PDB file of C-alpha atoms in Angstrom:
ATOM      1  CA  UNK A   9       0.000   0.000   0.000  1.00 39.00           C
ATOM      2  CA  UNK A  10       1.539   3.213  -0.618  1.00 44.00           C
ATOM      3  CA  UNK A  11       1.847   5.481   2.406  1.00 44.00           C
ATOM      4  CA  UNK A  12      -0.378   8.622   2.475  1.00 44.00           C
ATOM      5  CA  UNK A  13       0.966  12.063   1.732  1.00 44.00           C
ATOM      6  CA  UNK A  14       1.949  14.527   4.728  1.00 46.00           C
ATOM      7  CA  UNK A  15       0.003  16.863   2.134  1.00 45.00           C
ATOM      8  CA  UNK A  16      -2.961  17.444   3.888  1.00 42.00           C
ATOM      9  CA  UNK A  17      -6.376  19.570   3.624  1.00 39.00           C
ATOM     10  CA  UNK A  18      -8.041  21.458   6.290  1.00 39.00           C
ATOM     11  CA  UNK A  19     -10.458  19.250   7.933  1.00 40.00           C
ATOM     12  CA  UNK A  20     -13.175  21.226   6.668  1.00 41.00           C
ATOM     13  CA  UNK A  21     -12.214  21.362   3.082  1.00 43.00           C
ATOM     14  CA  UNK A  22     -11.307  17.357   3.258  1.00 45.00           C
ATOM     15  CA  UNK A  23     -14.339  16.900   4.544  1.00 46.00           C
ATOM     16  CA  UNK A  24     -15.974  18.867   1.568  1.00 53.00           C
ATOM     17  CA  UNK A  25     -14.034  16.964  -0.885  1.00 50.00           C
ATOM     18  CA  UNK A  26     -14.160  13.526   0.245  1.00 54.00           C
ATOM     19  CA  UNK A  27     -13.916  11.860  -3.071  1.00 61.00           C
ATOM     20  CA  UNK A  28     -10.624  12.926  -3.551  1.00 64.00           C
ATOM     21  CA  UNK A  29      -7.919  10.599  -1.619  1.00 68.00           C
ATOM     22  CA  UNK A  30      -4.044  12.058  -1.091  1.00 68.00           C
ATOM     23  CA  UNK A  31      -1.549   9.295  -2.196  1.00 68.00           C
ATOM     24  CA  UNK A  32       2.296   9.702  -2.402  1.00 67.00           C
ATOM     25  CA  UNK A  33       3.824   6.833  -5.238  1.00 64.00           C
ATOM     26  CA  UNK A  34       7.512   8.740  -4.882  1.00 65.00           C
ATOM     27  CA  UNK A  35       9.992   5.982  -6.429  1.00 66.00           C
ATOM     28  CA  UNK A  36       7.142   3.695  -6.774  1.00 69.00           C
ATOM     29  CA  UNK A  37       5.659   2.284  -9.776  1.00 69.00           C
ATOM     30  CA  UNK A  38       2.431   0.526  -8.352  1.00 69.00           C
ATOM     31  CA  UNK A  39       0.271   3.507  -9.626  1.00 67.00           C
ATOM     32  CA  UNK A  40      -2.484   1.102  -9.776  1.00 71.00           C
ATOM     33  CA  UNK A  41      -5.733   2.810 -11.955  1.00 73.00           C
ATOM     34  CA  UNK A  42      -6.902   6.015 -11.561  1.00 70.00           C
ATOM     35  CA  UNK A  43      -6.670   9.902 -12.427  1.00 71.00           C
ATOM     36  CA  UNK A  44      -2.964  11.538 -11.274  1.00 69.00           C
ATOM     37  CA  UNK A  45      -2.258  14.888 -10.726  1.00 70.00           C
ATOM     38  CA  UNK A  46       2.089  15.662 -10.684  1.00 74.00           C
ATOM     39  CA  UNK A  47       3.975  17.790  -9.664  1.00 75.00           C
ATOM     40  CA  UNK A  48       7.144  18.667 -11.351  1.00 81.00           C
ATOM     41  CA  UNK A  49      10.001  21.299  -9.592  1.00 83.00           C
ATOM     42  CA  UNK A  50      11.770  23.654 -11.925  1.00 88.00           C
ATOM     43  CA  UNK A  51      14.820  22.568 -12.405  1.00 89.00           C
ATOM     44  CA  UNK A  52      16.552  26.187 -11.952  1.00 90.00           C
ATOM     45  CA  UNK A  53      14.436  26.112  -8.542  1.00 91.00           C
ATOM     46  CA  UNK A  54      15.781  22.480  -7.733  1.00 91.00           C
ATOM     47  CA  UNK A  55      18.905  23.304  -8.673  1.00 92.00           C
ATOM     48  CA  UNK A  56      19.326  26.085  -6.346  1.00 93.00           C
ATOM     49  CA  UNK A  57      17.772  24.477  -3.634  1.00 91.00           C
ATOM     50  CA  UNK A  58      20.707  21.470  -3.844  1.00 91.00           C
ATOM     51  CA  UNK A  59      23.273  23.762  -4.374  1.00 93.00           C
ATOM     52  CA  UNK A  60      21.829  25.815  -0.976  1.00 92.00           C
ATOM     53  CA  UNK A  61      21.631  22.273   0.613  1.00 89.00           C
ATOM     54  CA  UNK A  62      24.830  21.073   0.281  1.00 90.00           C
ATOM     55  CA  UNK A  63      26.446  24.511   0.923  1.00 91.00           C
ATOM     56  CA  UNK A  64      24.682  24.410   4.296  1.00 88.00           C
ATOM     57  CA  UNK A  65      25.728  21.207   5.452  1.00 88.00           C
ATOM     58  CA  UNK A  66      28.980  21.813   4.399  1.00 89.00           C
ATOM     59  CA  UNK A  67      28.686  24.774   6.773  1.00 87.00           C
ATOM     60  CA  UNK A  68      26.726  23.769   9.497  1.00 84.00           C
ATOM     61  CA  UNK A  69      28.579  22.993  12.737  1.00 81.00           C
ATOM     62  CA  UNK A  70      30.044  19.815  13.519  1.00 79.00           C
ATOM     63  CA  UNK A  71      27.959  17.883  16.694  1.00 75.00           C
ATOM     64  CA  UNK A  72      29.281  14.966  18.492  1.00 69.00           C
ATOM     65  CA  UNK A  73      25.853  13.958  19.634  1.00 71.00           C
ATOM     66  CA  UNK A  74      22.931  13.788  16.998  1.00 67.00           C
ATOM     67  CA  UNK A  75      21.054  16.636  15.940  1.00 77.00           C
ATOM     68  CA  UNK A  76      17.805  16.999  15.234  1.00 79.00           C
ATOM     69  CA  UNK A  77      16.968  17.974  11.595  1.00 79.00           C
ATOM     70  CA  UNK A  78      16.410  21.702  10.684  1.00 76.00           C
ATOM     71  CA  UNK A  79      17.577  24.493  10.071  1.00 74.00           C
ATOM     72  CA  UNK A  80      20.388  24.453  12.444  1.00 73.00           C
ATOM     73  CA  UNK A  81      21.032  20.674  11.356  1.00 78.00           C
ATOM     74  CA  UNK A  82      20.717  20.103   7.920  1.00 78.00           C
ATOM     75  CA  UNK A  83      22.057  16.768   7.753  1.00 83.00           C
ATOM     76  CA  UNK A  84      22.565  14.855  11.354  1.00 84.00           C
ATOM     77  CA  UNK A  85      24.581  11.939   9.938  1.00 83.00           C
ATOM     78  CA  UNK A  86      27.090  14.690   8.143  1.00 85.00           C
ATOM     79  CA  UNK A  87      27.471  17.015  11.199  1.00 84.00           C
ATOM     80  CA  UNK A  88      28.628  13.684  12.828  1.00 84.00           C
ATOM     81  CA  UNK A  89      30.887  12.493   9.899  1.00 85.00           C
ATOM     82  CA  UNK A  90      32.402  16.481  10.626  1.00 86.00           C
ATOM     83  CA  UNK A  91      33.586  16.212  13.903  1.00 86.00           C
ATOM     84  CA  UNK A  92      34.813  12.898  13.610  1.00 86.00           C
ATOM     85  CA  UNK A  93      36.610  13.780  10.216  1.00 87.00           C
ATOM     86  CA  UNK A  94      37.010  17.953   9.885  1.00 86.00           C
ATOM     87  CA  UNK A  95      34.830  17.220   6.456  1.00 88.00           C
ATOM     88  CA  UNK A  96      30.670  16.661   6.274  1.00 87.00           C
ATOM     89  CA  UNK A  97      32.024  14.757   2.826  1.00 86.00           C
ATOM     90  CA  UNK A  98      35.208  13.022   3.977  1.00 77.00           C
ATOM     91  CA  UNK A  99      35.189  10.183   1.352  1.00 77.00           C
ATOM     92  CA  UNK A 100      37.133   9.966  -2.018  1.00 77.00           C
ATOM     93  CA  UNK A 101      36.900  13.424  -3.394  1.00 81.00           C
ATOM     94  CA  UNK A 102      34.608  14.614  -0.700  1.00 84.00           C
ATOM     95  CA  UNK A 103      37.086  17.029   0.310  1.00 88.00           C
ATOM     96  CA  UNK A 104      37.470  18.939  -2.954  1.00 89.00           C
ATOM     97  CA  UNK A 105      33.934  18.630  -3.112  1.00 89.00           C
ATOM     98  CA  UNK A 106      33.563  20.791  -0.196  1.00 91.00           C
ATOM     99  CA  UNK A 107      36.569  23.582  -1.441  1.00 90.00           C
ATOM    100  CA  UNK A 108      34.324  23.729  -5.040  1.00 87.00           C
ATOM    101  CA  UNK A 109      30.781  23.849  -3.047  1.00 89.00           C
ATOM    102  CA  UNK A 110      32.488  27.013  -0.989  1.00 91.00           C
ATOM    103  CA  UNK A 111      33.945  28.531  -3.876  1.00 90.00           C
ATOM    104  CA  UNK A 112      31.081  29.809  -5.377  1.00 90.00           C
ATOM    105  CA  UNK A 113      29.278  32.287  -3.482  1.00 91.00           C
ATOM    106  CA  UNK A 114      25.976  31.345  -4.644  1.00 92.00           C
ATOM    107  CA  UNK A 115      24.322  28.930  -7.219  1.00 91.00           C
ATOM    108  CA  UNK A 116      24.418  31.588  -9.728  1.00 90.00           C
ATOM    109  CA  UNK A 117      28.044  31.849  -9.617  1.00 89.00           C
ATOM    110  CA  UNK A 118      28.661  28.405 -10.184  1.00 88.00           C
ATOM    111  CA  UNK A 119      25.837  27.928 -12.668  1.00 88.00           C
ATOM    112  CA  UNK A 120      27.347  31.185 -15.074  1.00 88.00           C
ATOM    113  CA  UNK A 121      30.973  30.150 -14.218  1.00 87.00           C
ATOM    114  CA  UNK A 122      29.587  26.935 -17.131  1.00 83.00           C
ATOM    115  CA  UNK A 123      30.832  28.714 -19.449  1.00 80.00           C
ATOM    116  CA  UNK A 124      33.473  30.687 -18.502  1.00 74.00           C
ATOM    117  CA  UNK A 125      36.677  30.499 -19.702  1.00 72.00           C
ATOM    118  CA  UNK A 126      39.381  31.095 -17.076  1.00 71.00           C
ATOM    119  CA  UNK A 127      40.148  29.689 -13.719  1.00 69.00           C
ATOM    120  CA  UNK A 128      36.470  29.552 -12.738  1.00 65.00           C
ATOM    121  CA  UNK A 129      35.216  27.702 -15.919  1.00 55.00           C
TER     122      UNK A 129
END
């Protein structure tokens, strides 16, 4: 069964609308029959938000004891990794990872530095 969505109505709407039932089928092919409604991110949109993302766990302080995710924690398992480490990305590469994430000072930087031609490109 696929698990409902945290995407929820106001009671009194959801109660007005009953035929309509919320279903999440992320990674799932089981769409059984059945009228679908998707949605589909921009990709400029996504890729700013991962770019943002990764920047702020790359950022975020390193914790000995787990975190709780937010915006303080992006990524509990990384902020470990970090103060074991130094690095939220200490495996092969991770590293350099990091000093290209920081380079950049946002995703528009990176993103125009595409096609760029000098030590930024």
């Amino acid at each position: 069964f696929a698990k409902r969505s945290r995407t929820r109505c106001s009671k009194r709407r959801e109660n007005a609308t009953r035929p309509y039932k919320v279903v999440d089928y992320h990674m799932r092919r089981d769409y059984g029959r059945g009228s679908y409604i998707l949605w589909v991110r921009d990709p400029i949109d996504r890729f700013r938000s991962a770019y943002d993302w990764q920047v702020d766990v790359i950022r975020a302080p390193a914790r000995q004891r787990g975190c709780r995710l937010g915006p303080g924690c992006p990524a509990p398992a990384r902020a470990r990794k970090k103060f074991r480490t130094g690095h939220a990305y200490d495996e092969i590469g991770g590293v350099h990872f990091e000093e290209l994430m920081t380079h950049f000072r946002d995703a528009t930087r990176l993103a125009e530095s595409i096609h760029l031609s000098n030590e930024d490109g």
